[in-house]
Amino acid sequence: MNTLIAPDNNWALLSILFLSSFLAIYLEQTYKWAAKLTGAIITLGIAVLLTNFRVIPTSAPVFDDIVWGYAVPLAIPLLLLDANVMKIWRETGKLLLVFLIGAAGTFVGALVGTALLSDLVEGLPGVAAMMTGSYIGGGVNFTAIADAFHVSGGLISATTVADNLNMAVYLMILLGIASSSFFKKHYTHPHIDRVENAGVDKAGETLAASYWERHDISLKDIAASMAYAAVVVTVSKLIAAFFAGVIPDNNGLLKMLNTFFGSQYVWITNVSMVFASLFEDKAKEMHGAKEVGTWLIYLFYFVIGVPASIIMIIQNAPLLFVFCFILVVFNMLFCFVFGKLLRIDLEDIILASNANIGGPTTAAGMAISLGWTRLVGPCMLVGTFGYVIGTWLGIIIGSILGA
């Protein structure tokens, strides 16, 4: 396909890539409509439009080699510096318990959804793996698993559109539950009572702007963060290559084990988690790691929009929306049914489910917006733990389904 910018025009493509991610972040932090849409979907949308109007190519070394090859693996260690599993276990209480129950619901939902829709959507096992990781952890898991199973760019784009539409519906349902007299009648809700008694002070800025407030970052911080990320990826690739070489794949079980232990993303997660847990003080010293890691993920969202055909998105997104919604339904059923049986507060159940489906930032944003300030820290911690187990469980699902 002839395009305005050639695939080998690296600097022009890099400029568009960086400018698009900046524009999406700027809009998300400036306008409430953009914050609701999310910077991720804005970035992807820009890429879809540029590709379909033949401004940029559907494949280029900048996209395939730099972003997929380097930006994505480097982002994960940077975003997992808060994943101190000992602290998470110690400080989150029942919130972690219902979070793990919700993760089990997502896992079951992926199996059920694939069984129901696999004949209708080609490549659905790969989508199931991605969405299992995403709906247990977040976008970082989606990114890792998409690369691990080499899911096609067009299918990733259609899934992302369906996922974002699904998220909008899901969050409206959760907000409705938080104010529902039916759920208040059947669940304890101390934080809702406290807010209703005291009132809520809402800031005028978008939640994205509030969350990404300015922090002190030094040159040493950036150098340390990038050096750390590169070492983690290097060590993880060596470990993964070792296991891929020693574990045979001549039957179903061994092939699954080979896929799991031979994935660099499993070991990037493992090594990052061990470092964050054993060297928490050092991890806290790396200011700016989360910002750099998130920016790298925005580059990923642009690149997954590049191969997307608008016609393909229109054709596939409705069925993929149904698939994503099945995962959400099972997650919520597990959370609310078992939460009721275990006498867990309504606020904990809502935020645990949100931390599964939307990730830690979405859960924290909801806690802030509803005035449940005492739960912001715990839901951030359990959501970060989802980053750890999401990749594991997503790769397990993909291996079971033969993605």
Coordinates of C-alpha atoms in Angstrom, one line a residue:
M1 CA 0.0 0.0 0.0
N2 CA 1.4 3.4 -1.0
T3 CA 1.4 5.9 1.8
L4 CA 2.4 9.5 2.3
I5 CA 5.2 8.4 4.7
A6 CA 7.3 5.5 3.6
P7 CA 8.0 2.6 5.9
D8 CA 11.8 3.3 6.0
N9 CA 11.3 7.0 6.9
N10 CA 12.1 6.3 10.5
W11 CA 12.4 9.9 11.8
A12 CA 9.0 11.0 10.4
L13 CA 7.3 7.9 11.8
L14 CA 9.0 8.4 15.2
S15 CA 7.9 12.0 15.2
I16 CA 4.3 11.0 14.5
L17 CA 4.5 8.2 17.2
F18 CA 5.8 10.6 19.9
L19 CA 3.5 13.5 18.9
S20 CA 0.4 11.2 19.0
S21 CA 1.2 9.9 22.4
F22 CA 1.8 13.4 23.7
L23 CA -1.5 14.6 22.2
A24 CA -3.4 11.8 23.8
I25 CA -1.9 12.4 27.2
Y26 CA -2.5 16.1 26.9
L27 CA -6.2 15.6 26.0
E28 CA -6.7 13.0 28.8
Q29 CA -5.3 15.3 31.4
T30 CA -7.0 18.5 30.2
Y31 CA -10.6 17.5 29.2
K32 CA -13.0 15.4 31.1
W33 CA -14.5 13.9 27.9
A34 CA -11.0 12.7 26.9
A35 CA -10.3 11.3 30.4
K36 CA -13.5 9.2 30.1
L37 CA -12.5 8.0 26.7
T38 CA -8.9 7.4 28.0
G39 CA -5.6 8.4 26.5
A40 CA -5.0 4.8 25.4
I41 CA -8.0 4.7 23.1
I42 CA -7.3 8.2 21.8
T43 CA -3.7 7.1 20.8
L44 CA -5.1 4.0 19.1
G45 CA -7.7 6.0 17.3
I46 CA -5.1 8.4 15.9
A47 CA -3.2 5.5 14.5
V48 CA -6.3 3.9 13.0
L49 CA -7.2 7.2 11.2
L50 CA -3.6 7.8 10.0
T51 CA -3.4 4.3 8.6
N52 CA -6.8 4.2 6.9
F53 CA -6.2 7.6 5.3
R54 CA -2.8 6.2 4.0
V55 CA -0.6 8.7 5.9
I56 CA 1.5 6.0 7.5
P57 CA 2.2 2.4 6.6
T58 CA 0.7 -0.6 8.4
S59 CA 4.2 -2.0 9.1
A60 CA 7.6 -0.4 9.6
P61 CA 10.8 -1.1 11.5
V62 CA 10.0 1.7 13.9
F63 CA 6.8 -0.1 14.9
D64 CA 7.9 -3.7 14.7
D65 CA 11.5 -3.5 15.9
I66 CA 11.7 -0.6 18.3
V67 CA 8.2 -0.6 20.0
W68 CA 7.5 -4.3 20.0
G69 CA 11.1 -5.3 20.4
Y70 CA 12.2 -2.8 23.1
A71 CA 9.6 -0.5 24.4
V72 CA 7.1 -3.2 25.4
P73 CA 9.6 -5.4 27.4
L74 CA 11.2 -2.3 29.1
A75 CA 7.8 -1.0 30.2
I76 CA 7.0 -4.0 32.3
P77 CA 9.8 -3.8 34.9
L78 CA 9.3 -0.1 35.3
L79 CA 5.6 -0.6 36.0
L80 CA 6.1 -3.4 38.5
L81 CA 8.4 -1.5 40.9
D82 CA 5.4 -1.2 43.3
A83 CA 4.8 -5.0 43.3
N84 CA 6.0 -5.8 46.8
V85 CA 3.9 -8.9 47.3
M86 CA 4.7 -9.1 51.0
K87 CA 3.4 -5.6 51.6
I88 CA 0.3 -6.3 49.4
W89 CA -0.5 -9.4 51.4
R90 CA 0.0 -7.6 54.7
E91 CA -1.9 -4.3 54.1
T92 CA -4.9 -5.2 51.9
G93 CA -6.9 -7.7 54.0
K94 CA -10.2 -8.8 52.5
L95 CA -9.8 -6.6 49.5
L96 CA -7.0 -9.0 48.3
L97 CA -9.2 -12.0 49.0
V98 CA -12.1 -10.8 46.9
F99 CA -9.6 -9.6 44.2
L100 CA -8.3 -13.2 43.9
I101 CA -11.9 -14.5 43.8
G102 CA -12.6 -12.1 41.0
A103 CA -9.5 -13.3 39.1
A104 CA -10.8 -16.8 39.3
G105 CA -14.1 -15.5 37.8
T106 CA -12.2 -13.9 34.9
F107 CA -10.3 -17.1 34.3
V108 CA -13.6 -19.2 34.2
G109 CA -15.3 -16.5 32.0
A110 CA -12.5 -16.8 29.4
L111 CA -13.0 -20.5 29.1
V112 CA -16.8 -20.2 28.8
G113 CA -16.6 -17.3 26.4
T114 CA -14.1 -19.1 24.2
A115 CA -16.3 -22.3 24.2
L116 CA -19.3 -20.2 23.1
L117 CA -17.7 -18.0 20.5
S118 CA -14.6 -19.7 19.1
D119 CA -16.4 -20.8 15.9
L120 CA -17.5 -17.2 15.2
V121 CA -14.2 -15.3 15.8
E122 CA -11.0 -16.5 14.2
G123 CA -8.0 -16.2 16.7
L124 CA -10.2 -16.1 19.8
P125 CA -7.8 -18.2 22.0
G126 CA -5.2 -15.4 21.6
V127 CA -7.8 -12.8 22.5
A128 CA -8.9 -15.0 25.5
A129 CA -5.3 -15.0 26.7
M130 CA -4.9 -11.2 26.3
M131 CA -8.2 -10.4 28.0
T132 CA -7.6 -12.8 30.9
G133 CA -4.3 -11.0 31.6
S134 CA -5.9 -7.6 31.1
Y135 CA -9.0 -8.4 33.2
I136 CA -6.9 -9.7 36.1
G137 CA -4.2 -7.1 35.9
G138 CA -4.3 -4.4 33.3
G139 CA -2.9 -3.0 30.0
V140 CA 0.7 -4.1 30.9
N141 CA -0.5 -7.8 30.9
F142 CA -2.5 -7.2 27.7
T143 CA 0.6 -5.9 26.0
A144 CA 2.9 -8.8 27.2
I145 CA 0.5 -11.6 26.2
A146 CA -0.3 -10.0 22.8
D147 CA 3.4 -10.2 22.1
A148 CA 3.9 -13.6 23.6
F149 CA 1.2 -15.3 21.4
H150 CA 1.9 -13.1 18.3
V151 CA -1.8 -12.0 18.1
S152 CA -2.4 -10.2 14.8
G153 CA -2.5 -6.4 14.9
G154 CA -5.9 -6.1 13.4
L155 CA -7.4 -8.5 16.0
I156 CA -5.6 -6.6 18.8
S157 CA -7.1 -3.3 17.6
A158 CA -10.6 -4.7 17.3
T159 CA -10.3 -6.2 20.8
T160 CA -9.1 -2.9 22.2
V161 CA -12.1 -1.1 20.8
A162 CA -14.5 -3.7 22.2
D163 CA -12.7 -3.7 25.5
N164 CA -13.0 0.1 25.9
L165 CA -16.7 0.0 25.0
N166 CA -17.1 -2.8 27.5
M167 CA -15.2 -0.8 30.2
A168 CA -17.6 2.1 29.7
V169 CA -20.6 -0.1 30.3
Y170 CA -19.0 -1.9 33.2
L171 CA -18.0 1.2 35.0
M172 CA -21.5 2.6 34.7
I173 CA -22.8 -0.6 36.2
L174 CA -20.4 -0.4 39.1
L175 CA -21.3 3.2 39.8
G176 CA -25.0 2.2 39.7
I177 CA -24.3 -0.6 42.2
A178 CA -22.5 1.8 44.6
S179 CA -25.7 3.9 44.8
S180 CA -28.2 1.1 44.6
S181 CA -30.6 0.7 47.5
F182 CA -30.8 -3.0 46.8
F183 CA -27.1 -3.6 47.2
K184 CA -26.9 -1.3 50.2
K185 CA -29.6 -3.4 51.8
H186 CA -27.8 -6.7 51.3
Y187 CA -24.2 -5.6 51.9
T188 CA -22.4 -3.7 54.6
H189 CA -21.1 -0.3 53.3
P190 CA -19.2 1.7 56.0
H191 CA -17.4 4.0 53.5
I192 CA -20.6 4.9 51.7
D193 CA -22.1 5.8 55.0
R194 CA -19.1 7.9 56.0
V195 CA -19.2 9.8 52.7
E196 CA -23.0 10.4 52.9
N197 CA -22.6 11.8 56.5
A198 CA -19.6 14.0 55.7
G199 CA -20.1 14.9 52.0
V200 CA -17.6 14.6 49.2
D201 CA -15.2 17.3 48.0
K202 CA -14.5 16.7 44.3
A203 CA -11.7 18.4 42.5
G204 CA -12.3 20.2 39.2
E205 CA -9.4 18.5 37.4
T206 CA -9.7 15.2 35.5
L207 CA -8.8 12.1 37.4
A208 CA -5.9 11.5 35.0
A209 CA -4.4 14.9 35.8
S210 CA -4.9 14.3 39.5
Y211 CA -3.2 10.9 39.4
W212 CA -0.3 12.0 37.2
E213 CA 0.6 15.1 39.2
R214 CA 4.2 16.4 38.8
H215 CA 6.9 14.6 40.8
D216 CA 10.6 15.3 41.3
I217 CA 12.7 13.3 38.9
S218 CA 16.4 13.6 38.5
L219 CA 18.8 12.5 35.8
K220 CA 20.1 9.8 38.1
D221 CA 16.5 8.5 38.5
I222 CA 16.0 8.1 34.8
A223 CA 19.4 6.4 34.3
A224 CA 18.8 4.0 37.2
S225 CA 15.3 3.1 36.0
M226 CA 16.3 2.4 32.4
A227 CA 19.4 0.4 33.5
Y228 CA 17.3 -1.6 35.9
A229 CA 14.7 -2.4 33.2
A230 CA 17.3 -3.4 30.6
V231 CA 19.0 -5.8 33.1
V232 CA 15.7 -7.3 34.1
V233 CA 14.8 -8.0 30.4
T234 CA 18.2 -9.4 29.6
V235 CA 18.2 -11.8 32.6
S236 CA 14.6 -12.8 31.9
K237 CA 15.3 -13.6 28.2
L238 CA 18.3 -15.8 29.3
I239 CA 16.1 -17.7 31.8
A240 CA 13.3 -18.1 29.3
A241 CA 15.6 -19.4 26.6
F242 CA 17.1 -21.9 29.0
F243 CA 13.6 -23.4 30.0
A244 CA 12.4 -23.3 26.4
G245 CA 15.5 -25.4 25.5
V246 CA 15.2 -28.0 28.3
I247 CA 11.4 -28.5 28.5
P248 CA 10.2 -30.8 25.6
D249 CA 7.0 -30.0 23.8
N250 CA 6.0 -33.5 22.5
N251 CA 2.7 -33.6 24.3
G252 CA 0.0 -31.2 25.4
L253 CA 1.0 -30.7 29.1
L254 CA 4.7 -30.3 28.2
K255 CA 3.9 -27.9 25.4
M256 CA 1.9 -25.8 27.9
L257 CA 4.8 -25.8 30.4
N258 CA 7.3 -25.0 27.6
T259 CA 5.1 -22.0 26.5
F260 CA 4.7 -20.8 30.1
F261 CA 8.3 -21.2 31.4
G262 CA 9.8 -20.3 28.0
S263 CA 8.0 -16.9 27.9
Q264 CA 10.3 -13.9 28.6
Y265 CA 7.3 -12.0 29.9
V266 CA 6.7 -14.6 32.7
W267 CA 10.3 -14.1 33.8
I268 CA 10.2 -10.3 33.4
T269 CA 7.3 -10.4 35.8
N270 CA 8.9 -12.8 38.2
V271 CA 12.3 -11.0 38.4
S272 CA 10.5 -7.6 38.8
M273 CA 8.3 -8.9 41.6
V274 CA 11.3 -10.4 43.5
F275 CA 13.2 -7.2 43.2
A276 CA 10.3 -5.0 44.3
S277 CA 9.6 -7.3 47.2
L278 CA 13.2 -7.8 48.5
F279 CA 14.5 -4.3 47.7
E280 CA 11.5 -2.0 48.3
D281 CA 13.7 0.9 49.4
K282 CA 15.7 0.8 46.2
A283 CA 12.6 0.5 44.1
K284 CA 11.1 3.6 45.8
E285 CA 14.2 5.6 44.9
M286 CA 13.6 5.2 41.2
H287 CA 11.4 8.2 40.7
G288 CA 9.8 8.5 37.3
A289 CA 9.9 4.8 36.5
K290 CA 6.1 4.6 36.4
E291 CA 5.8 7.7 34.2
V292 CA 8.4 6.4 31.7
G293 CA 6.8 2.9 31.7
T294 CA 3.3 4.3 31.1
W295 CA 4.6 6.4 28.2
L296 CA 6.1 3.4 26.6
I297 CA 2.7 1.6 26.9
Y298 CA 1.1 4.6 25.1
L299 CA 3.6 4.0 22.2
F300 CA 2.4 0.4 22.2
Y301 CA -1.3 1.5 21.9
F302 CA -0.4 3.6 18.9
V303 CA 1.4 0.6 17.2
I304 CA -1.5 -1.8 17.8
G305 CA -3.7 0.7 16.0
V306 CA -1.5 0.9 12.9
P307 CA -2.6 -2.4 11.2
A308 CA -6.2 -1.9 12.0
S309 CA -8.8 -1.7 9.2
I310 CA -11.9 0.2 10.2
I311 CA -14.0 -2.3 8.3
M312 CA -12.4 -5.2 10.3
I313 CA -13.1 -3.3 13.6
I314 CA -16.7 -2.8 12.6
Q315 CA -17.0 -6.5 11.7
N316 CA -15.2 -8.0 14.7
A317 CA -15.8 -5.6 17.6
P318 CA -19.4 -6.5 18.3
L319 CA -18.6 -10.2 18.9
L320 CA -15.5 -9.3 20.8
F321 CA -17.6 -7.0 22.9
V322 CA -19.8 -9.9 23.8
F323 CA -16.8 -12.0 24.7
C324 CA -15.3 -9.3 26.9
F325 CA -18.7 -8.8 28.6
I326 CA -18.9 -12.5 29.4
L327 CA -15.6 -12.2 31.3
V328 CA -16.9 -9.2 33.2
V329 CA -20.1 -11.0 34.1
F330 CA -18.2 -14.0 35.5
N331 CA -15.9 -11.7 37.4
M332 CA -18.7 -9.8 39.0
L333 CA -20.7 -13.0 39.8
F334 CA -17.7 -14.4 41.6
C335 CA -16.9 -11.2 43.5
F336 CA -20.5 -10.3 44.6
V337 CA -21.7 -13.9 45.4
F338 CA -18.6 -14.9 47.3
G339 CA -18.2 -11.5 48.8
K340 CA -21.7 -11.8 50.3
L341 CA -21.0 -15.3 51.6
L342 CA -17.8 -14.0 53.2
R343 CA -19.4 -10.9 54.6
I344 CA -17.1 -8.5 52.8
D345 CA -18.0 -4.8 52.5
L346 CA -19.7 -3.6 49.3
E347 CA -16.9 -1.0 48.7
D348 CA -14.2 -3.7 48.9
I349 CA -16.1 -5.9 46.4
I350 CA -16.7 -3.0 43.9
L351 CA -13.0 -1.9 44.0
A352 CA -11.6 -5.4 43.9
S353 CA -13.7 -6.1 40.7
N354 CA -12.6 -2.8 39.3
A355 CA -8.9 -3.5 40.1
N356 CA -9.3 -6.8 38.1
I357 CA -11.1 -5.4 35.1
G358 CA -9.7 -1.9 34.9
G359 CA -6.4 -2.2 36.7
P360 CA -5.1 -0.2 39.7
T361 CA -5.4 3.3 38.3
T362 CA -9.1 2.8 37.4
A363 CA -9.9 1.4 40.8
A364 CA -8.0 4.2 42.5
G365 CA -9.8 6.8 40.3
M366 CA -13.2 5.4 41.3
A367 CA -12.3 5.3 45.0
I368 CA -11.2 9.0 44.8
S369 CA -14.3 10.1 42.9
L370 CA -16.7 8.3 45.3
G371 CA -14.8 9.7 48.4
W372 CA -13.6 6.3 49.6
T373 CA -10.1 7.8 50.3
R374 CA -9.1 5.2 52.8
L375 CA -9.3 2.5 50.1
V376 CA -7.2 4.2 47.5
G377 CA -3.9 2.8 48.7
P378 CA -5.2 -0.8 49.2
C379 CA -6.9 -1.0 45.8
M380 CA -3.7 0.3 44.1
L381 CA -1.7 -2.4 45.9
V382 CA -4.1 -5.3 44.9
G383 CA -4.3 -3.9 41.3
T384 CA -0.5 -3.9 41.1
F385 CA -0.5 -7.5 42.3
G386 CA -2.8 -8.2 39.3
Y387 CA 0.1 -7.1 37.1
V388 CA 2.0 -10.0 38.6
I389 CA -0.5 -12.8 38.3
G390 CA -2.3 -11.5 35.2
T391 CA 0.6 -12.5 32.9
W392 CA 0.9 -15.9 34.5
L393 CA -2.8 -16.7 34.2
G394 CA -3.2 -15.2 30.7
I395 CA -0.4 -17.4 29.3
I396 CA -1.9 -20.4 31.1
I397 CA -5.2 -19.7 29.4
G398 CA -3.5 -19.2 26.0
S399 CA -1.6 -22.5 26.4
I400 CA -4.7 -24.4 27.4
L401 CA -6.6 -23.1 24.4
G402 CA -3.7 -23.5 22.0
A403 CA -3.4 -19.8 21.1

